[in-house]
Amino acid sequence: MTTYEFTCPDCGQEIEVNEPMREAALTHGCPVCSSEVTPTDFTRQTATPE
């Protein structure tokens, strides 16, 4: 499964997330401070076989 390193542009929180968590953050905002996030706030990390 692909994982992403997320860094909030407002609070600076860094979190490793999977694809469903990434999609939720793009829809609902940062899970810590609820700030709006964009795809550029995520860095793709790895793809592992399921």
PDB file of N, CA and C in Angstrom:
ATOM      1  N   MET A   1       0.841  -1.180   0.000  1.00  0.00           N
ATOM      2  CA  MET A   1       0.000   0.000   0.000  1.00  0.00           C
ATOM      3  C   MET A   1       0.887   1.245   0.000  1.00  0.00           C
ATOM      4  N   THR A   2       0.456   2.231  -0.713  1.00  0.00           N
ATOM      5  CA  THR A   2       1.201   3.480  -0.780  1.00  0.00           C
ATOM      6  C   THR A   2       1.010   4.274   0.504  1.00  0.00           C
ATOM      7  N   THR A   3       2.096   4.821   1.003  1.00  0.00           N
ATOM      8  CA  THR A   3       2.021   5.704   2.163  1.00  0.00           C
ATOM      9  C   THR A   3       2.553   7.073   1.774  1.00  0.00           C
ATOM     10  N   TYR A   4       2.132   8.068   2.529  1.00  0.00           N
ATOM     11  CA  TYR A   4       2.513   9.452   2.276  1.00  0.00           C
ATOM     12  C   TYR A   4       2.976  10.090   3.569  1.00  0.00           C
ATOM     13  N   GLU A   5       3.912  10.998   3.461  1.00  0.00           N
ATOM     14  CA  GLU A   5       4.306  11.838   4.582  1.00  0.00           C
ATOM     15  C   GLU A   5       3.516  13.130   4.418  1.00  0.00           C
ATOM     16  N   PHE A   6       2.677  13.434   5.396  1.00  0.00           N
ATOM     17  CA  PHE A   6       1.862  14.646   5.365  1.00  0.00           C
ATOM     18  C   PHE A   6       2.464  15.663   6.307  1.00  0.00           C
ATOM     19  N   THR A   7       2.614  16.906   5.835  1.00  0.00           N
ATOM     20  CA  THR A   7       3.042  18.009   6.679  1.00  0.00           C
ATOM     21  C   THR A   7       2.009  19.119   6.556  1.00  0.00           C
ATOM     22  N   CYS A   8       1.369  19.454   7.657  1.00  0.00           N
ATOM     23  CA  CYS A   8       0.349  20.498   7.645  1.00  0.00           C
ATOM     24  C   CYS A   8       1.003  21.853   7.391  1.00  0.00           C
ATOM     25  N   PRO A   9       0.468  22.624   6.441  1.00  0.00           N
ATOM     26  CA  PRO A   9       1.044  23.933   6.145  1.00  0.00           C
ATOM     27  C   PRO A   9       0.809  24.955   7.260  1.00  0.00           C
ATOM     28  N   ASP A  10      -0.160  24.708   8.135  1.00  0.00           N
ATOM     29  CA  ASP A  10      -0.456  25.660   9.210  1.00  0.00           C
ATOM     30  C   ASP A  10       0.174  25.275  10.543  1.00  0.00           C
ATOM     31  N   CYS A  11      -0.109  24.064  11.039  1.00  0.00           N
ATOM     32  CA  CYS A  11       0.401  23.687  12.367  1.00  0.00           C
ATOM     33  C   CYS A  11       1.756  22.986  12.303  1.00  0.00           C
ATOM     34  N   GLY A  12       2.169  22.539  11.106  1.00  0.00           N
ATOM     35  CA  GLY A  12       3.479  21.909  10.955  1.00  0.00           C
ATOM     36  C   GLY A  12       3.537  20.453  11.376  1.00  0.00           C
ATOM     37  N   GLN A  13       2.411  19.886  11.795  1.00  0.00           N
ATOM     38  CA  GLN A  13       2.377  18.482  12.215  1.00  0.00           C
ATOM     39  C   GLN A  13       2.782  17.578  11.053  1.00  0.00           C
ATOM     40  N   GLU A  14       3.631  16.599  11.320  1.00  0.00           N
ATOM     41  CA  GLU A  14       4.042  15.616  10.317  1.00  0.00           C
ATOM     42  C   GLU A  14       3.459  14.263  10.693  1.00  0.00           C
ATOM     43  N   ILE A  15       2.759  13.638   9.732  1.00  0.00           N
ATOM     44  CA  ILE A  15       2.082  12.367   9.976  1.00  0.00           C
ATOM     45  C   ILE A  15       2.266  11.480   8.758  1.00  0.00           C
ATOM     46  N   GLU A  16       2.535  10.187   8.980  1.00  0.00           N
ATOM     47  CA  GLU A  16       2.549   9.223   7.883  1.00  0.00           C
ATOM     48  C   GLU A  16       1.128   8.704   7.713  1.00  0.00           C
ATOM     49  N   VAL A  17       0.607   8.792   6.484  1.00  0.00           N
ATOM     50  CA  VAL A  17      -0.775   8.385   6.217  1.00  0.00           C
ATOM     51  C   VAL A  17      -0.832   7.439   5.030  1.00  0.00           C
ATOM     52  N   ASN A  18      -1.918   6.646   4.973  1.00  0.00           N
ATOM     53  CA  ASN A  18      -2.148   5.791   3.810  1.00  0.00           C
ATOM     54  C   ASN A  18      -3.112   6.514   2.862  1.00  0.00           C
ATOM     55  N   GLU A  19      -3.449   5.883   1.743  1.00  0.00           N
ATOM     56  CA  GLU A  19      -4.290   6.529   0.727  1.00  0.00           C
ATOM     57  C   GLU A  19      -5.662   6.957   1.263  1.00  0.00           C
ATOM     58  N   PRO A  20      -6.393   6.087   1.995  1.00  0.00           N
ATOM     59  CA  PRO A  20      -7.689   6.533   2.520  1.00  0.00           C
ATOM     60  C   PRO A  20      -7.570   7.723   3.487  1.00  0.00           C
ATOM     61  N   MET A  21      -6.525   7.735   4.309  1.00  0.00           N
ATOM     62  CA  MET A  21      -6.323   8.850   5.235  1.00  0.00           C
ATOM     63  C   MET A  21      -5.974  10.125   4.473  1.00  0.00           C
ATOM     64  N   ARG A  22      -5.205   9.979   3.387  1.00  0.00           N
ATOM     65  CA  ARG A  22      -4.862  11.127   2.539  1.00  0.00           C
ATOM     66  C   ARG A  22      -6.122  11.734   1.942  1.00  0.00           C
ATOM     67  N   GLU A  23      -6.987  10.874   1.394  1.00  0.00           N
ATOM     68  CA  GLU A  23      -8.233  11.353   0.789  1.00  0.00           C
ATOM     69  C   GLU A  23      -9.115  12.046   1.828  1.00  0.00           C
ATOM     70  N   ALA A  24      -9.178  11.500   3.037  1.00  0.00           N
ATOM     71  CA  ALA A  24      -9.975  12.113   4.103  1.00  0.00           C
ATOM     72  C   ALA A  24      -9.422  13.486   4.479  1.00  0.00           C
ATOM     73  N   ALA A  25      -8.108  13.607   4.565  1.00  0.00           N
ATOM     74  CA  ALA A  25      -7.501  14.896   4.906  1.00  0.00           C
ATOM     75  C   ALA A  25      -7.747  15.923   3.805  1.00  0.00           C
ATOM     76  N   LEU A  26      -7.696  15.485   2.547  1.00  0.00           N
ATOM     77  CA  LEU A  26      -7.969  16.407   1.442  1.00  0.00           C
ATOM     78  C   LEU A  26      -9.411  16.910   1.490  1.00  0.00           C
ATOM     79  N   THR A  27     -10.315  16.069   1.960  1.00  0.00           N
ATOM     80  CA  THR A  27     -11.729  16.442   2.049  1.00  0.00           C
ATOM     81  C   THR A  27     -12.036  17.248   3.311  1.00  0.00           C
ATOM     82  N   HIS A  28     -11.487  16.811   4.455  1.00  0.00           N
ATOM     83  CA  HIS A  28     -11.879  17.377   5.749  1.00  0.00           C
ATOM     84  C   HIS A  28     -10.830  18.272   6.397  1.00  0.00           C
ATOM     85  N   GLY A  29      -9.619  18.290   5.875  1.00  0.00           N
ATOM     86  CA  GLY A  29      -8.566  19.124   6.446  1.00  0.00           C
ATOM     87  C   GLY A  29      -7.626  18.346   7.352  1.00  0.00           C
ATOM     88  N   CYS A  30      -6.662  19.057   7.882  1.00  0.00           N
ATOM     89  CA  CYS A  30      -5.649  18.471   8.769  1.00  0.00           C
ATOM     90  C   CYS A  30      -6.325  17.766   9.940  1.00  0.00           C
ATOM     91  N   PRO A  31      -5.914  16.522  10.245  1.00  0.00           N
ATOM     92  CA  PRO A  31      -6.519  15.803  11.367  1.00  0.00           C
ATOM     93  C   PRO A  31      -6.176  16.404  12.733  1.00  0.00           C
ATOM     94  N   VAL A  32      -5.197  17.291  12.783  1.00  0.00           N
ATOM     95  CA  VAL A  32      -4.809  17.909  14.049  1.00  0.00           C
ATOM     96  C   VAL A  32      -5.493  19.265  14.241  1.00  0.00           C
ATOM     97  N   CYS A  33      -5.407  20.143  13.211  1.00  0.00           N
ATOM     98  CA  CYS A  33      -5.915  21.512  13.384  1.00  0.00           C
ATOM     99  C   CYS A  33      -7.068  21.870  12.445  1.00  0.00           C
ATOM    100  N   SER A  34      -7.436  20.947  11.554  1.00  0.00           N
ATOM    101  CA  SER A  34      -8.550  21.119  10.609  1.00  0.00           C
ATOM    102  C   SER A  34      -8.298  22.143   9.507  1.00  0.00           C
ATOM    103  N   SER A  35      -7.059  22.604   9.346  1.00  0.00           N
ATOM    104  CA  SER A  35      -6.747  23.533   8.265  1.00  0.00           C
ATOM    105  C   SER A  35      -6.894  22.849   6.920  1.00  0.00           C
ATOM    106  N   GLU A  36      -7.233  23.632   5.904  1.00  0.00           N
ATOM    107  CA  GLU A  36      -7.345  23.099   4.553  1.00  0.00           C
ATOM    108  C   GLU A  36      -5.978  22.621   4.073  1.00  0.00           C
ATOM    109  N   VAL A  37      -5.956  21.479   3.402  1.00  0.00           N
ATOM    110  CA  VAL A  37      -4.715  20.939   2.856  1.00  0.00           C
ATOM    111  C   VAL A  37      -4.883  20.685   1.366  1.00  0.00           C
ATOM    112  N   THR A  38      -3.764  20.589   0.665  1.00  0.00           N
ATOM    113  CA  THR A  38      -3.763  20.344  -0.772  1.00  0.00           C
ATOM    114  C   THR A  38      -2.888  19.133  -1.070  1.00  0.00           C
ATOM    115  N   PRO A  39      -2.975  18.591  -2.271  1.00  0.00           N
ATOM    116  CA  PRO A  39      -2.135  17.438  -2.623  1.00  0.00           C
ATOM    117  C   PRO A  39      -0.635  17.710  -2.473  1.00  0.00           C
ATOM    118  N   THR A  40      -0.212  18.955  -2.585  1.00  0.00           N
ATOM    119  CA  THR A  40       1.213  19.261  -2.451  1.00  0.00           C
ATOM    120  C   THR A  40       1.715  19.136  -1.018  1.00  0.00           C
ATOM    121  N   ASP A  41       0.802  18.976  -0.053  1.00  0.00           N
ATOM    122  CA  ASP A  41       1.191  18.797   1.349  1.00  0.00           C
ATOM    123  C   ASP A  41       1.552  17.346   1.668  1.00  0.00           C
ATOM    124  N   PHE A  42       1.463  16.468   0.671  1.00  0.00           N
ATOM    125  CA  PHE A  42       1.747  15.043   0.830  1.00  0.00           C
ATOM    126  C   PHE A  42       2.931  14.652  -0.043  1.00  0.00           C
ATOM    127  N   THR A  43       3.838  13.859   0.512  1.00  0.00           N
ATOM    128  CA  THR A  43       4.967  13.318  -0.237  1.00  0.00           C
ATOM    129  C   THR A  43       4.824  11.804  -0.265  1.00  0.00           C
ATOM    130  N   ARG A  44       4.776  11.236  -1.465  1.00  0.00           N
ATOM    131  CA  ARG A  44       4.629   9.782  -1.609  1.00  0.00           C
ATOM    132  C   ARG A  44       5.870   9.093  -1.069  1.00  0.00           C
ATOM    133  N   GLN A  45       5.672   8.073  -0.224  1.00  0.00           N
ATOM    134  CA  GLN A  45       6.787   7.382   0.418  1.00  0.00           C
ATOM    135  C   GLN A  45       7.102   6.034  -0.217  1.00  0.00           C
ATOM    136  N   THR A  46       6.181   5.091  -0.159  1.00  0.00           N
ATOM    137  CA  THR A  46       6.477   3.740  -0.625  1.00  0.00           C
ATOM    138  C   THR A  46       5.239   3.082  -1.203  1.00  0.00           C
ATOM    139  N   ALA A  47       5.476   2.082  -1.991  1.00  0.00           N
ATOM    140  CA  ALA A  47       4.385   1.221  -2.458  1.00  0.00           C
ATOM    141  C   ALA A  47       4.780  -0.199  -2.100  1.00  0.00           C
ATOM    142  N   THR A  48       3.976  -0.845  -1.274  1.00  0.00           N
ATOM    143  CA  THR A  48       4.274  -2.213  -0.859  1.00  0.00           C
ATOM    144  C   THR A  48       3.177  -3.137  -1.356  1.00  0.00           C
ATOM    145  N   PRO A  49       3.499  -4.362  -1.708  1.00  0.00           N
ATOM    146  CA  PRO A  49       2.474  -5.303  -2.169  1.00  0.00           C
ATOM    147  C   PRO A  49       1.473  -5.611  -1.065  1.00  0.00           C
ATOM    148  N   GLU A  50       0.236  -5.786  -1.448  1.00  0.00           N
ATOM    149  CA  GLU A  50      -0.802  -6.101  -0.459  1.00  0.00           C
ATOM    150  C   GLU A  50      -0.947  -7.578  -0.287  1.00  0.00           C
TER     151      GLU A  50
END
